[in-house]
Amino acid sequence: MVEPRAPGSPILSVRDLKTYFQLDEGIVRAVDGVSFDVQAGRTLGIVGESGCGKSITARSILGIVDKPGRIVGGEIWLRRGADQPVDLATLPANSAAMRAVRGKEIALIFQEPMASFSHYYTVGNQIIEAIREHSDATPRQARDRAIALLDTVGVPQPERRIDEYPFQLSGGLRQRVMIAMALACDPRVLIADEPTTALDVTTQAQILDLLRGLQQQRGLALILITHDMGVIAEMADDVVVMYLGRAVEKGKVDAIFHAPRHPYTRALLRSIPSIMAAPRTKLATLGGSIPHPFNRPAGCPFHPRCDAFMTGVCDRAVPAALAGPDGSEVSCFLYGERP
Amino acid sequence: MLARLFNAKPAVEDAATAEERVAVASQLKLTWWRFRRHRLAMASGVIVILFYLAAGFADFLATMDPHDTESARSYAPPQAIHLFDDVSLRPHVTVLRARRDPRTFRMVHDQATKVDLGFFVEGYPYALFGLIPTTTHLLGLKGAQPGETLHILGTDRLGRDLWSRLVVATRVSLTIGLVSVVISLFLGVLLGGVSAVYGGIVDTAIQRVIEIVRSMPTIPLWMGLAAALPNDWSVTRIYFAITVIIALLAWTDLARVVRGKFLSLREEDFVTAAELSGAGQLRIIFRHMLPSFLSHIIAATSLALPAMIISETSLSFLGLGLRPPAISWGILLQDAQNIEALALAPWMLAAAAPVIVIILAFNFLGDGLRDAADPYG
Amino acid sequence: MLAFTVRRLLLAILTIWVISVLAFAIIQLPPGDFVTAYIAQLSASGASVSEAEAVSLRELYGLGQPFYVQYAKWIVRVIAGDFGVSMEWNRPVGEVIGDRLWLTMLISFAALILIWGLALPIGIYSAVRQYSIGDYLFTLIGFIGLAVPNFLLALVVMYLSFRFFGANVGGLFSSEYELAGWSWDKVVDLIKHLPLPAIILALGGTAQLIRIMRANLLDELRRPYVVTARAKGIPEYRVILKYPVRAALNPFASTVAYLFPYLVSGSVIISIVLSLPTVGPLLVRSLISQDMFLAGTIVLLLGALTVVGTFISDLVLMWVDPRIRHQLD
């Protein structure tokens, strides 16, 4: 495990981010008041079940939420060196200023390397495009740089692979190319959205190793989005647990794993298979499933599935975030004041 | 599709909210709800129903016998309907009565007379729905003298009333499309289904046949086939032969839709679940798969109908489809084929209007149905 | 890639074969045999045919023998370029058809180019600006294009131009060039006359293709690779033109394969209304007067050329799609 560096001032600060989707059926609050900080050289893990708003959070940061989604509130502060920090939430999605951030300052790695590449262009074409967008490199220089990048991420025979089409590569190789493309312009923040979900287990480990190595070399701030507590345990320094668009618990990775406070976090941890468990015991599962966004329960959104549900409390009001030791936070009536 | 997504058990046991209704609705209900949101499609649906009603009541709506010729009335222009006589409400038309001078046999025109319009008046005898003999028509002239006739849309070269011909043609043109669609639907579902279910060499063969049919310029071919129908066949026989020819042109699209749907559904979890629980092949097809793409078939059908109607109209227009004395939109338009006739009697183009309206209506309806059936497709 | 080409080629040959059987069936369908009708025709025009000549004619066409023998004899002659004799014109069928076949193809091809040129930008616009006023406007025009059969459109255009300009817009040549041999001036004249029938023919297809392009592009715009491209910080217009449009272009291009037969079909009908010197009017006339060798030949040649056109477009498509091109490995 990487030794976490001393926390400095964060590169990226998200404050009370709200991204809503205005649909005919009603408003979906995909992200509903999420805050977190990301620091250079550290990894922030965002964990939660599918549909909890993790990916939308990542896209909101880059200003590429699909319509009819829209950032309706909150701030996204990006600090660049000595310059004044800039609030990305206020930049128009297609402005030159926002585009200069995308790929250049903050890069994104996607879940499905197959679907995330266009199959009509070679991988080289798609990497070189990113390089040339943010620099004055000549086609020759850009190509050399792309080959070097492919080499860095461990693609064998990069001179040959650069001219291949994505469908000619294996899944693991595709994900490596995806990482090379994300690194094309030396970003300082890298958001990896379920980077290993679509891969087999051995490849998963290799890709995670690669990401960790790159982070150490380049001092990247890494946001790792996953539903896999195992990946979090292995990679993250800080953790945000999300449920239905809200951060229900935040804290250092050790605290989250050793002293989870929110019932949802505890339930998630119980559902990890362990080799320590007695054979043939049933793996704990989380009862029910995430309610449909239109069907958001009143009060604490987790209360219908919560084993610590308190009638008349949890279904009445939404618990506020309660600060705990070492920068941790939890939103649950078990700890704070009750209505 | 959506139904399964939404099938999360309602978490809260509170009052039945709109959200919960969505969560428990069946596929067909959801389709209907989504369809209702398409105003244009709803309006088109009403128009289609009205057209078919008109087809059913064609003789009742006709004001004159559509086959009744009278050279004296050749190319009579449409008569304007006046609602008021001076100030009093008195719907009437001004009729220019023409008659033949019994001695000279020449046409003479009497002075224009005002003749009252009336509802439910006596007219030529017909059988409503082919069953009930009657002489009542919706609209007609009250107390008309011989030679005084009503022509809302004017007359053709032979002096036949265009409006009456148009409504009677509606019956032929709309049903020919319907019968063709049923035949091609049968072929399409059968071959598409067989292709998808059996796969392998059967699938390949059927796919090749479809490709071959699609890469042929169909109109010249069908023109050839239609022209080869013997001259001495009865109107009804020609009608059914044309129906079959048109159906042969259209089944390939439906077969592709059905096959595609079958194949994608076979991969769906609920089909796997049905298979695992031991349901038979037929039960899976009819109980599980068919209901979930019934709405697609309905949509595809309503999109295929306009093509059928255009085919019939085109063939008849060329003189290779239905033949007089049958009356269809294509046959009516055939009279408007040459520029001389059009210059003399532009109202002959009136038959174009129902063609365009019904094709548009079917297209909007089909689009609405398709969107409703498959919002993500 | 080779396998793909070979498969397409075999399919094209098979299709042409099916068309030839159908064409021959059309020749055979009318009651009575061709030679009797031909002799009757000849005697009506004053020429007499001896019994010996009649027998040799019967032998030539294999009359009285099974369908497949007659077909074989016919197809062998067709391949050698002998399409038989047109009864109505009393001339070899090849001569009667003359330039008309190429003019048919020319009009269909011109319409095809027009469809592409119009549908592509409009489709992109409609998808990217979904539900904008422009999108609604084009959708409306598209629906009208879809709903008005092109022969009706031709009729209306004829009527309007006659009514308001007093001009007959039919034909492909001015009267002075109609019978003249080919010259540069005649070509220029043809080019001047081409747009109107091409536009009339193209309208329905354009409407259809706009809808296809719009739907495909809307589909592609939601794909993850578009988000990837956006995340690289490329300007939005370049993201759209380079990625989703490129992907949507493929199914769009493959529609040519069925659009072309459709255009050839359509050209037959509008030619009759606009009295264009294509095979359309000739086909209808020959069918009505039961001049079956002429009719059958036209059906065969139209079908074969359409299949060849489709085959070529398939090859082009294969060349531009890397997924098919690299199917080798």
mmCIF file of C-alpha atoms in Angstrom, chain B residues 2 25 48 53 55 58 62 65 113 122 132 145 191 196 204 215 229 239 270 284 354 364 376:
data_model
loop_
_atom_site.group_PDB
_atom_site.id
_atom_site.type_symbol
_atom_site.label_atom_id
_atom_site.label_comp_id
_atom_site.label_asym_id
_atom_site.label_seq_id
_atom_site.Cartn_x
_atom_site.Cartn_y
_atom_site.Cartn_z
ATOM 1 C CA LEU B 2 -39.078 -0.323 -18.318
ATOM 2 C CA ALA B 25 -47.866 -1.271 -14.514
ATOM 3 C CA VAL B 48 -57.260 6.656 -39.103
ATOM 4 C CA LEU B 53 -65.471 4.552 -40.500
ATOM 5 C CA ALA B 55 -64.868 3.301 -45.605
ATOM 6 C CA ALA B 58 -68.980 4.789 -47.866
ATOM 7 C CA ALA B 62 -71.823 9.143 -51.033
ATOM 8 C CA ASP B 65 -74.173 6.513 -57.472
ATOM 9 C CA THR B 113 -81.579 27.353 -59.496
ATOM 10 C CA GLU B 122 -83.282 9.510 -50.320
ATOM 11 C CA ILE B 132 -79.099 -3.829 -44.778
ATOM 12 C CA GLN B 145 -85.741 17.923 -60.162
ATOM 13 C CA LEU B 191 -40.360 -16.501 -41.540
ATOM 14 C CA ALA B 196 -34.697 -16.631 -35.244
ATOM 15 C CA THR B 204 -29.127 -18.109 -43.354
ATOM 16 C CA SER B 215 -32.164 -5.695 -53.658
ATOM 17 C CA LEU B 229 -53.186 -11.064 -64.554
ATOM 18 C CA TYR B 239 -58.399 -7.297 -56.021
ATOM 19 C CA PHE B 270 -36.775 -13.322 -18.180
ATOM 20 C CA ILE B 284 -41.943 -19.226 -23.981
ATOM 21 C CA PRO B 354 -56.947 11.422 -48.787
ATOM 22 C CA PHE B 364 -47.390 9.530 -37.132
ATOM 23 C CA TYR B 376 -34.905 3.340 -25.685
#
